[in-house]
CSV table of C-alpha atoms and ligand atoms in Angstrom, one decimal:
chain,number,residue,atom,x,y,z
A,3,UNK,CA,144.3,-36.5,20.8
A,4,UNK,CA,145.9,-33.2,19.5
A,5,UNK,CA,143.6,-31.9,16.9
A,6,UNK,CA,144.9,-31.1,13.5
A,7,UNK,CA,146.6,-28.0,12.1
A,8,UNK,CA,143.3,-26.9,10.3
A,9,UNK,CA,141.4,-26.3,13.5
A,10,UNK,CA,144.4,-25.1,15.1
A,11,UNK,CA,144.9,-22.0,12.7
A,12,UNK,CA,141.4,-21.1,13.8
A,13,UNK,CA,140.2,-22.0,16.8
A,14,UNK,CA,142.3,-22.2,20.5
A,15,UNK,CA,140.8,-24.9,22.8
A,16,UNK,CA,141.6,-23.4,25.8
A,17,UNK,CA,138.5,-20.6,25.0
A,18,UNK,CA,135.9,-23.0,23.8
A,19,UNK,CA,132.6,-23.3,26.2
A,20,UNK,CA,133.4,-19.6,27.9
A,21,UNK,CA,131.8,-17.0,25.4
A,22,UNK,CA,134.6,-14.4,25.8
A,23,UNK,CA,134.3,-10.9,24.4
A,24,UNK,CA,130.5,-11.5,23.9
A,25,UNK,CA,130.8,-14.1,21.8
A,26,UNK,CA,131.7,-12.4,18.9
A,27,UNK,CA,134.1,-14.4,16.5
A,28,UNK,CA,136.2,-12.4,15.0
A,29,UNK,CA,138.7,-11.3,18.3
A,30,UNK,CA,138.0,-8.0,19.0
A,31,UNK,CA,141.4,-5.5,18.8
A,32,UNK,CA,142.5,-4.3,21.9
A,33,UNK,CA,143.3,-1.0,20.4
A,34,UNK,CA,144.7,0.6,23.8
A,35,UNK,CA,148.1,1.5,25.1
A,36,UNK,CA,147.4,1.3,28.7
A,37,UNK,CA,145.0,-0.4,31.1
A,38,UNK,CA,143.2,0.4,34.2
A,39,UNK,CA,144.6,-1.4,37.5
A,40,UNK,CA,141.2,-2.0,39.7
A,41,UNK,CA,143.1,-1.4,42.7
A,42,UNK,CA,146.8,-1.0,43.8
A,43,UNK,CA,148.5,-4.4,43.5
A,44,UNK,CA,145.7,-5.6,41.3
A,45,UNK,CA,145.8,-5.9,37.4
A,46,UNK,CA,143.4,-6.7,34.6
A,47,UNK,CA,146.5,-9.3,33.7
A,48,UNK,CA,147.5,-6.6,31.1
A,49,UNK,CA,149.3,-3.1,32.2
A,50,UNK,CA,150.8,-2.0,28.9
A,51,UNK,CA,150.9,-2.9,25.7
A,52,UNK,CA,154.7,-3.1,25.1
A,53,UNK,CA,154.3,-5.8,27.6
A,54,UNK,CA,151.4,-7.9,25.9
A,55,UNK,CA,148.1,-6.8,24.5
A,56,UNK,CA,145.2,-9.6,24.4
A,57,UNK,CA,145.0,-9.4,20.8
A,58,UNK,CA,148.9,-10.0,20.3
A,59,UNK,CA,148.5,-13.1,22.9
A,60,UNK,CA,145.5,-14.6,21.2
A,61,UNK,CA,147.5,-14.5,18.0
A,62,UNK,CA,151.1,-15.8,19.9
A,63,UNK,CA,149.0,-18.5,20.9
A,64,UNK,CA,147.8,-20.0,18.0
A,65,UNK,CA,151.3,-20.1,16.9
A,66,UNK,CA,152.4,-21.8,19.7
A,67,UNK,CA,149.5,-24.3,18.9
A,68,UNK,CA,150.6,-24.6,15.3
A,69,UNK,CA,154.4,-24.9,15.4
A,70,UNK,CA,154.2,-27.1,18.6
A,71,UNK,CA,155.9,-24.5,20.6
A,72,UNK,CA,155.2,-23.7,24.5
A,73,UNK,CA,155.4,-20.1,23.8
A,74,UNK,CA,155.3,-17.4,20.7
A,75,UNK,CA,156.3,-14.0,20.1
A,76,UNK,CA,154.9,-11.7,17.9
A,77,UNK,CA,156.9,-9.0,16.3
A,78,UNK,CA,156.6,-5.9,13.9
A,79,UNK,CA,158.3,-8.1,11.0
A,80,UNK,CA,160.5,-10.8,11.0
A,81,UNK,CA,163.7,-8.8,10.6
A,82,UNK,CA,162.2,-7.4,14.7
A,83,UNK,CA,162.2,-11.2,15.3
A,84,UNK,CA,165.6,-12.0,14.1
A,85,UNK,CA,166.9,-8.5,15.8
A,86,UNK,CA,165.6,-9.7,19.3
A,87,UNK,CA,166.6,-13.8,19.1
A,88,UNK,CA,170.3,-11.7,18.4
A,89,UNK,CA,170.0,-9.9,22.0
A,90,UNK,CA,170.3,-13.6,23.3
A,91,UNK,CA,174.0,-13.8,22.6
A,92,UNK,CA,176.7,-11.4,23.7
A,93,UNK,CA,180.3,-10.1,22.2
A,94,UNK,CA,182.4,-12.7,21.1
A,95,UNK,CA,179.8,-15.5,20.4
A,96,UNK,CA,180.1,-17.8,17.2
A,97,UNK,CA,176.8,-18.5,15.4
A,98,UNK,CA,177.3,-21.2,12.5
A,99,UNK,CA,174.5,-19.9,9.9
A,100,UNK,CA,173.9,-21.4,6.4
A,101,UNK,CA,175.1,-19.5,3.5
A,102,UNK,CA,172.0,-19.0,1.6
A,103,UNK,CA,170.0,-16.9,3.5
A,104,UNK,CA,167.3,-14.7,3.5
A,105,UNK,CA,169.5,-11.4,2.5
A,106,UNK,CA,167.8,-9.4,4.7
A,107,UNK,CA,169.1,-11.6,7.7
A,108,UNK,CA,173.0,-11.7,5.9
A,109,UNK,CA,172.5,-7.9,5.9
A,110,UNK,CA,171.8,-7.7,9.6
A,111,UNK,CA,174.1,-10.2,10.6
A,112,UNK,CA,177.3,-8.5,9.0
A,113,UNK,CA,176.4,-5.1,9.2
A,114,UNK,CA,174.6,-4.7,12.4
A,115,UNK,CA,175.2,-8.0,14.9
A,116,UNK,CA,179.2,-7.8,13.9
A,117,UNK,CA,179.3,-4.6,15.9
A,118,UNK,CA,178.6,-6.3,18.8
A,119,UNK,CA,181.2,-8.5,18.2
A,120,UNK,CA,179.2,-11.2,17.2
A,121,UNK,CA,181.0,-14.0,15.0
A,122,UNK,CA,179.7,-15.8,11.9
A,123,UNK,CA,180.8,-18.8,9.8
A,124,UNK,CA,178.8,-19.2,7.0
A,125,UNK,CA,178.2,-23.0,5.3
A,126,UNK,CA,176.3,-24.7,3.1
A,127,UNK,CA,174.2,-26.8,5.8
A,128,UNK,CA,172.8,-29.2,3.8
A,129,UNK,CA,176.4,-30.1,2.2
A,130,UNK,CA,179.5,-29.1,4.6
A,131,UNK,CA,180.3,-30.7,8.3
A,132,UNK,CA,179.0,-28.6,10.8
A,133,UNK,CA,181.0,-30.4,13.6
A,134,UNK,CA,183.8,-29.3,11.8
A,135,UNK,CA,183.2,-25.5,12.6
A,136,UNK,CA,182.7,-25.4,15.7
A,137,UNK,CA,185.0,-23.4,18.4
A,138,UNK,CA,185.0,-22.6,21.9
A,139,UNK,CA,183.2,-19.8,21.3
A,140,UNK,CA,180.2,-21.1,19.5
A,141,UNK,CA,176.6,-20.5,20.5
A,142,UNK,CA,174.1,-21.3,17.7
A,143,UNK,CA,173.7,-22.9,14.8
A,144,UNK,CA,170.9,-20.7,12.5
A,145,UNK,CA,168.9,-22.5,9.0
A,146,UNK,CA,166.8,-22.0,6.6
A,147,UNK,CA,165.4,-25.2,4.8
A,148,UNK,CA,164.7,-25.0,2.0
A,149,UNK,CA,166.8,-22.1,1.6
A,150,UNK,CA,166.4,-18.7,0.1
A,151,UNK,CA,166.7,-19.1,-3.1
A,152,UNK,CA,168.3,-21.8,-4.1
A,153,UNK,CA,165.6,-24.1,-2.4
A,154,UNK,CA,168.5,-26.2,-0.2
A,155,UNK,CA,167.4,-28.9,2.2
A,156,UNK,CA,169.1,-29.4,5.4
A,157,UNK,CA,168.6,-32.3,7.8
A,158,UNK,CA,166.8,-30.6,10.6
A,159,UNK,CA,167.2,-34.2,12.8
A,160,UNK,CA,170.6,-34.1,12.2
A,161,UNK,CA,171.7,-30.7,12.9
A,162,UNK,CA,169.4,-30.6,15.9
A,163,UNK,CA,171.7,-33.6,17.2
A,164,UNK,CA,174.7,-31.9,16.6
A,165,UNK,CA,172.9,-29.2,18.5
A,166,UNK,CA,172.3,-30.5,21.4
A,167,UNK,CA,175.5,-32.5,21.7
A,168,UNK,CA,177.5,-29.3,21.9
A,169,UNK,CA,175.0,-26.7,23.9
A,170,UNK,CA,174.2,-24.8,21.1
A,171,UNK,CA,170.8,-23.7,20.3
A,172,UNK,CA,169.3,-24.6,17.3
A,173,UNK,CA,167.5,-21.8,15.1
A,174,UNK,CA,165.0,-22.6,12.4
A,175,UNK,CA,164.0,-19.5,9.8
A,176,UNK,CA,160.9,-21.5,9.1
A,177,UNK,CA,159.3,-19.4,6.7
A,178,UNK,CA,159.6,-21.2,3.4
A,179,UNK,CA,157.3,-23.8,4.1
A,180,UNK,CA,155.3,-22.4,7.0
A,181,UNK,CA,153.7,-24.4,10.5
A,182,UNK,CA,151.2,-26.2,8.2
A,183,UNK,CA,154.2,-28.2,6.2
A,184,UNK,CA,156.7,-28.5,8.7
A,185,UNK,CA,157.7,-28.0,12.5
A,186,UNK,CA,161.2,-28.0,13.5
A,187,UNK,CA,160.7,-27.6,17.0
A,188,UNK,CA,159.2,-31.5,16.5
A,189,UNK,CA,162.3,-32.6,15.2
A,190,UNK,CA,165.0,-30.9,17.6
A,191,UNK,CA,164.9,-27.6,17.1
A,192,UNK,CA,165.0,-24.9,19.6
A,193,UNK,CA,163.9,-21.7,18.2
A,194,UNK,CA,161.7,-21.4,14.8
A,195,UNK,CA,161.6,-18.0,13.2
A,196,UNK,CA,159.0,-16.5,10.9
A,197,UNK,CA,158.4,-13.8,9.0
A,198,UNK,CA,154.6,-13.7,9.2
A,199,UNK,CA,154.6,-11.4,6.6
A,200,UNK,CA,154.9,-14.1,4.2
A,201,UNK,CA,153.0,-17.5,4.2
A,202,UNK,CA,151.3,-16.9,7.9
A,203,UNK,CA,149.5,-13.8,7.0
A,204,UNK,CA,149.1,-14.8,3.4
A,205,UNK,CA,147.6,-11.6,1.6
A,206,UNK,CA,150.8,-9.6,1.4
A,207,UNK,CA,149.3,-6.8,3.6
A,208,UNK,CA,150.7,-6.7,7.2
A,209,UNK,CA,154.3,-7.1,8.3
A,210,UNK,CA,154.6,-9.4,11.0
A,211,UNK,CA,157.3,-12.0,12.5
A,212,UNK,CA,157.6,-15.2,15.0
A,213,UNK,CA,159.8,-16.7,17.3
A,214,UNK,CA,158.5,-20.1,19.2
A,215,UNK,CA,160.3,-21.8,21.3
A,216,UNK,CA,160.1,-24.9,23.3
A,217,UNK,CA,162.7,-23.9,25.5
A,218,UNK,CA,162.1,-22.5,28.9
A,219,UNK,CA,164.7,-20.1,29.7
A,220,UNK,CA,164.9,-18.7,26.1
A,221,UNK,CA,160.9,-18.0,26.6
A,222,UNK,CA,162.1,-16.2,30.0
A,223,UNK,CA,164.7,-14.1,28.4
A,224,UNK,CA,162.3,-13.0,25.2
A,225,UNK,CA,159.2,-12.3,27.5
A,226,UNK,CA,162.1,-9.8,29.7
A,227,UNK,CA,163.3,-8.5,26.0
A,228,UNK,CA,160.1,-7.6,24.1
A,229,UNK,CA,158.7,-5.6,27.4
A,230,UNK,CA,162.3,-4.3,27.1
A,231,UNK,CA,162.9,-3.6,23.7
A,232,UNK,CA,159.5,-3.0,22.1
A,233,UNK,CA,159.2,-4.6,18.8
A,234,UNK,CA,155.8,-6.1,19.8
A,235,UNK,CA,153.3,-6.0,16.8
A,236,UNK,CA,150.9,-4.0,16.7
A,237,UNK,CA,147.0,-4.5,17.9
A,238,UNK,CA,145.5,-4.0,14.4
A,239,UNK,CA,148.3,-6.0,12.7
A,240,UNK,CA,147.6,-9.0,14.9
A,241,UNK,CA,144.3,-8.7,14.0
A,242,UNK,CA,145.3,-9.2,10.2
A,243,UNK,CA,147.6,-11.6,10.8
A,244,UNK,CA,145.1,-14.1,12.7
A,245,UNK,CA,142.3,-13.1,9.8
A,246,UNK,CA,145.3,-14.6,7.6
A,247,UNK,CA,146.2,-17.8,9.3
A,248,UNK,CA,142.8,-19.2,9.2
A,249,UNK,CA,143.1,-20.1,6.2
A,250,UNK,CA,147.0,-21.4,6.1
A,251,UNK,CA,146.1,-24.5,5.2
A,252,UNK,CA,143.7,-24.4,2.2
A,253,UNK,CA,146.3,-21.5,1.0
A,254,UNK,CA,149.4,-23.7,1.2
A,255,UNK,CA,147.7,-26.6,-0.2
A,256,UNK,CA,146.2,-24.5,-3.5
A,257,UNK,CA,149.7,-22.6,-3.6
A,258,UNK,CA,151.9,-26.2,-3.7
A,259,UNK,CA,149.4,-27.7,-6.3
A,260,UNK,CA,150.2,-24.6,-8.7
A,261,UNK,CA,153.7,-24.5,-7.8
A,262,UNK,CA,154.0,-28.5,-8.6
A,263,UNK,CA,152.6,-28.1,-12.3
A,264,UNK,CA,154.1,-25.1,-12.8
A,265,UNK,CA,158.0,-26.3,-12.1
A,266,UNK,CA,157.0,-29.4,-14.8
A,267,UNK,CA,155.8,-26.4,-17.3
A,268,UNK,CA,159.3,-24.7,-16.5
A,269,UNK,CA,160.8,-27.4,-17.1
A,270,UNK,CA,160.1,-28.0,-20.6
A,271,UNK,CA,160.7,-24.7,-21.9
A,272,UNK,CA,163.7,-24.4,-24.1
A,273,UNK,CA,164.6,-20.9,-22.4
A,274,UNK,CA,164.6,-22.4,-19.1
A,275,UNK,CA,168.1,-24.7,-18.5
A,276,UNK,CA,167.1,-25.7,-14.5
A,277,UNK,CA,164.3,-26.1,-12.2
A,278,UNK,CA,164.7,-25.5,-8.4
A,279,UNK,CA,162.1,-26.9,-6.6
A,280,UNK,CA,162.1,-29.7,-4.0
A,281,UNK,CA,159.1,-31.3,-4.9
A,282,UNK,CA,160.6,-32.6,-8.2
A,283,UNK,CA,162.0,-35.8,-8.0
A,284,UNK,CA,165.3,-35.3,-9.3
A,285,UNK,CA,166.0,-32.4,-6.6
A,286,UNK,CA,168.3,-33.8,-4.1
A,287,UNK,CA,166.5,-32.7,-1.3
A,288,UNK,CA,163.2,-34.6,-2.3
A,289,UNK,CA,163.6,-37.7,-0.3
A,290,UNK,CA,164.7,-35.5,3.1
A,291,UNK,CA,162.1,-33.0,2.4
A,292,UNK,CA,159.3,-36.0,2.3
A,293,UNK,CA,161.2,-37.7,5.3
A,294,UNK,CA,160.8,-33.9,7.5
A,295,UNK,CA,157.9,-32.0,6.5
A,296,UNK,CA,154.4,-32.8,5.0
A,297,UNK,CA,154.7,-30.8,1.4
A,298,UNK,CA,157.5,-28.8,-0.6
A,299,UNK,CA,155.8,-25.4,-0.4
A,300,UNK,CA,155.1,-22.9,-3.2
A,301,UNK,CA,158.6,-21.5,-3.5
A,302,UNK,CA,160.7,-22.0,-6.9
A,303,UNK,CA,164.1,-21.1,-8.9
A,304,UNK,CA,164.7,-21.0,-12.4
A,305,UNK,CA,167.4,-20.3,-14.4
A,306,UNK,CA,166.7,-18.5,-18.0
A,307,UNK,CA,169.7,-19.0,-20.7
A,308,UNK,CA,171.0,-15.2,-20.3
A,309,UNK,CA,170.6,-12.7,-18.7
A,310,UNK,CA,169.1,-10.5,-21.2
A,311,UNK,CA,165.8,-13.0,-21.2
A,312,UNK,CA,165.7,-13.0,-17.2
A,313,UNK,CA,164.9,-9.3,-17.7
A,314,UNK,CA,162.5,-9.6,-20.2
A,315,UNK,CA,160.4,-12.0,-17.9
A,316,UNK,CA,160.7,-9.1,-15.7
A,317,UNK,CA,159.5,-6.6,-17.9
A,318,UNK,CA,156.5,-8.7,-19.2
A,319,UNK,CA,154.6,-10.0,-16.6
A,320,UNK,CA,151.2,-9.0,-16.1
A,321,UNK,CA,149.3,-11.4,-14.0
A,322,UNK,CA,152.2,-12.5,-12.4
A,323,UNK,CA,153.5,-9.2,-10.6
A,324,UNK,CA,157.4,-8.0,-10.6
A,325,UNK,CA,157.4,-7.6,-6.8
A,326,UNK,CA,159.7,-8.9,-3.5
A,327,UNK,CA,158.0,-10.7,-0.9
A,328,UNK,CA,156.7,-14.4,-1.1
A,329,UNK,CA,153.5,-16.4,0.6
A,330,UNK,CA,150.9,-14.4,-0.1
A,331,UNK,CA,147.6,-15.2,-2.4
A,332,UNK,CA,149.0,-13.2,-5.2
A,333,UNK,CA,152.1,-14.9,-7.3
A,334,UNK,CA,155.2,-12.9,-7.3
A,335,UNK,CA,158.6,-13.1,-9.3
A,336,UNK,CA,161.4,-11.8,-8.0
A,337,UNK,CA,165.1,-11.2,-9.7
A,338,UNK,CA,167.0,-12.1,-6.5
A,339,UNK,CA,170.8,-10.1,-7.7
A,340,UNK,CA,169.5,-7.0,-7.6
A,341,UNK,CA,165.9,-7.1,-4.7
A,342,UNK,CA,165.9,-9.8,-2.0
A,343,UNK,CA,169.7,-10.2,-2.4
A,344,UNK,CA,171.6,-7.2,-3.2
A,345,UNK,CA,173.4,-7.0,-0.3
A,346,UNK,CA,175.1,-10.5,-0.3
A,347,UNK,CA,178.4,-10.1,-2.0
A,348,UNK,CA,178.8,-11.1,-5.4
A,349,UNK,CA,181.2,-14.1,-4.6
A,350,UNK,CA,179.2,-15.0,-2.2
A,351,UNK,CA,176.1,-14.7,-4.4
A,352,UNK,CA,177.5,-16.6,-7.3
A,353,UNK,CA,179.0,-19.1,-4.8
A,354,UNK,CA,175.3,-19.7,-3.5
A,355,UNK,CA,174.4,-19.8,-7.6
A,356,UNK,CA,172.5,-17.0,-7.3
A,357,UNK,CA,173.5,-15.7,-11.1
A,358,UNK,CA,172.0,-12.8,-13.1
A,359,UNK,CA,170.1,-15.0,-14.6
A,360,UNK,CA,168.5,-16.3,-11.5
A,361,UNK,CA,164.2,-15.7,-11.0
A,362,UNK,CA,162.4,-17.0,-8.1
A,363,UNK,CA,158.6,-17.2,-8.2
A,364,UNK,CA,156.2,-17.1,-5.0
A,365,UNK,CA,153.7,-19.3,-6.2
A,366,UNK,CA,149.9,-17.9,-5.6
A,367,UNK,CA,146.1,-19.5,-5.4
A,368,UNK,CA,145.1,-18.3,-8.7
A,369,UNK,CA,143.6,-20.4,-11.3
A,370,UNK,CA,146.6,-22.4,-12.6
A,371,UNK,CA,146.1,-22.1,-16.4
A,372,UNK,CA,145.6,-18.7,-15.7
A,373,UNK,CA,149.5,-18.9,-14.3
A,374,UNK,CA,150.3,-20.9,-17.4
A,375,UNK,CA,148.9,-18.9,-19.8
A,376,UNK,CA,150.7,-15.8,-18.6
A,377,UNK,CA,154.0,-17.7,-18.1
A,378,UNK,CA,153.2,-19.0,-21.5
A,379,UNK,CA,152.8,-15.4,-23.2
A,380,UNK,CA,156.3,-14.4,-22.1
A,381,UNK,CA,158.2,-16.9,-22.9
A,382,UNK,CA,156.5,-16.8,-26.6
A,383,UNK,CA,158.1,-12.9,-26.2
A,384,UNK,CA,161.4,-14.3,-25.6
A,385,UNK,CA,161.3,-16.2,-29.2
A,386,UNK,CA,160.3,-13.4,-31.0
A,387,UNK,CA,163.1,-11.5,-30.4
B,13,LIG,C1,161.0,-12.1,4.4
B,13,LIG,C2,161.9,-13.0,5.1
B,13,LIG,C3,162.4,-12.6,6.4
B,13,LIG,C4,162.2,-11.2,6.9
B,13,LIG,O1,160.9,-10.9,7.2
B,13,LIG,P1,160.2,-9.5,7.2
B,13,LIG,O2,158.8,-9.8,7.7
B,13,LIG,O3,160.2,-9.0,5.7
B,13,LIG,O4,161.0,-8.6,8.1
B,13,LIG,C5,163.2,-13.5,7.1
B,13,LIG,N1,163.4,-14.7,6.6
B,13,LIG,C6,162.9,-15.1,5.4
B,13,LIG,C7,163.1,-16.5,5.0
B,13,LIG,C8,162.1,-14.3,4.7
B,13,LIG,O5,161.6,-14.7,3.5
């Protein structure tokens, strides 16, 4: 039987019984570029480490385990990851991607993949026919669910169908809700992306990203492009990154709980006229979010009445820190217009309903009445004005 996550995050079967690196627990870093060959036509297994690096493959290994992948690659961030899945396709290839993205990956798709000649249609996934757009030309269909920001859910099942009915592969940005609540490559996927900066790390301290696959010849073609290309992470940064993912689980689970009571607080506030969050009943992802994944994650959406007060959340928080980023043990908040999303268009934006008076939090671990009490202090600002 295939033992659960938990144990996963920390330990890799495979090792257990063998003592390696003198039995020391922690995995040692492998802080060296090169490697000595014992004889000509003879290798340690590792020759240099733009090619692999045992620290790197101890971490791509537990995140093979955990996303139920046959292979993982580890990159420099996820933005690396995203950059190399890109090298898969070639000039005049149609990728179907959902409209609310990640901006970072908008940004790299229309300012740096169009000039290969790459082509994009963007749709809301969890609402518009996908069969519908595609061509001749189309190579991939690319997700995010829930969505960033507006907390979307798609039908990972369904898409995956549509998938594989027309050769396309099938791209999961898994980041939102992390290996520990849910594994598209389990329900059809092809590729899942990460940015292990975020939940998989946890501590917003090391850039990192992911891509596991299940598929064979797209684990041929990334192996070939990471020796070629170089974005593998870095020795010490793996290092950090499996410190982090021991502890996914207890971190997710903590983060959710907060993130539950704190969208019922939000939404009784008179300053606050709608809660995204998929773990509320009333979202209309909830029932395919419980149907595909184990939990609803620590990611929320709020709108404020105007814009005026969305910027005086801003300027108040204490506890709660003004920064980008999301996952990590610390709770952030985030004004999407002008950080994480200042490149989408504004029609686009608005389209998505990404307004100005649009804040998403990162829900932490801290002690949740500490969360309420500081989300409690700025609201009470907002009345005295
Ligand atoms: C942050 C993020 C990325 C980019 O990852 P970096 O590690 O910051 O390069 C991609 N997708 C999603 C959903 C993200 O939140």
């Amino acid at each position: 039987m295939d033992r659960g996550i938990n144990t996963r995050c920390i330990h890799l079967e495979e090792d257990e019984g063998k003592c390696l690196n003198y039995g020391a627990l922690s995995f040692p870093i492998f802080q060296t570029a090169t490697y000595e060959h014992p004889e000509v036509g003879r290798s340690s297994g590792f020759d240099y480490t733009r090619l692999q690096n045992p620290t790197r493959e101890q971490l791509e290994k537990i995140i093979a385990s955990i996303e139920g992948g046959i292979d993982a690659f580890a990159l420099s961030s996820g933005m690396a990851a995203i950059t190399l899945l890109m090298e898969l396709f070639k000039p005049g290839d149609h990728i179907i991607v959902e409209a609310d993205l990640y901006g970072g990956t908008t940004r790299l798709f229309d300012n740096v993949s169009k000039k290969n000649n790459y082509e994009f249609s963007y749709i809301n996934c969890s609402e518009d026919d996908i069969e519908k757009e595609i061509k001749d030309n189309t190579k991939a269909i690319f997700i995010e669910t829930p969505t960033n920001p507006m907390m979307n859910v798609s039908d990972i099942g369904k898409i995956a169908k549509i998938a594989k009915a027309h050769n396309l592969i099938f791209i999961v940005d898994n980041t939102f809700l992390s290996p520990y609540f849910q594994n598209p490559l389990e329900l059809g996927a092809d590729v899942v992306i990460h940015s292990g900066t975020k939940f998989i790390g946890g501590h917003n301290d090391t850039l990192a990203g992911f891509i596991v696959t299940n598929n064979e010849s797209i684990k041929e073609q990334l192996r070939f492009l990471i020796k070629t290309t170089g974005s593998g992470l870095a020795p010490i940064d793996c290092w950090l990154i499996l410190r982090g993912v021991k502890t996914l689980g207890v971190r997710m689970e903590k983060s959710q709980d907060n993130a539950i009571k704190i969208a019922n607080w939000l939404k009784n506030q008179k300053h606050v006229t709608k809660v995204f969050y998929p773990g509320l009943p009333e979202h209309p992802g909830y029932e395919l979010i419980k149907k595909q994944a184990r939990g609803f994650g620590s990611m929320l959406t709020f709108y404020v009445d105007n814009k005026e007060n969305a910027l005086a959340v801003l300027a108040n928080v204490r506890l709660i820190k003004y920064a980008e980023s999301l996952g990590g043990t610390e709770t952030l908040i985030t004004y999407p217009v002008t950080q994480t999303h200042a490149d989408v268009p504004e029609e686009v934006r608005l389209k998505n309903g990404i307004t100005n008076e649009t804040l998403r939090l990162s829900v932490g671990i801290e002690d949740i009445d500490d969360l309420i009490n500081e989300l409690d202090r700025v609201f009470s600002l907002l009345d005295e004005k």
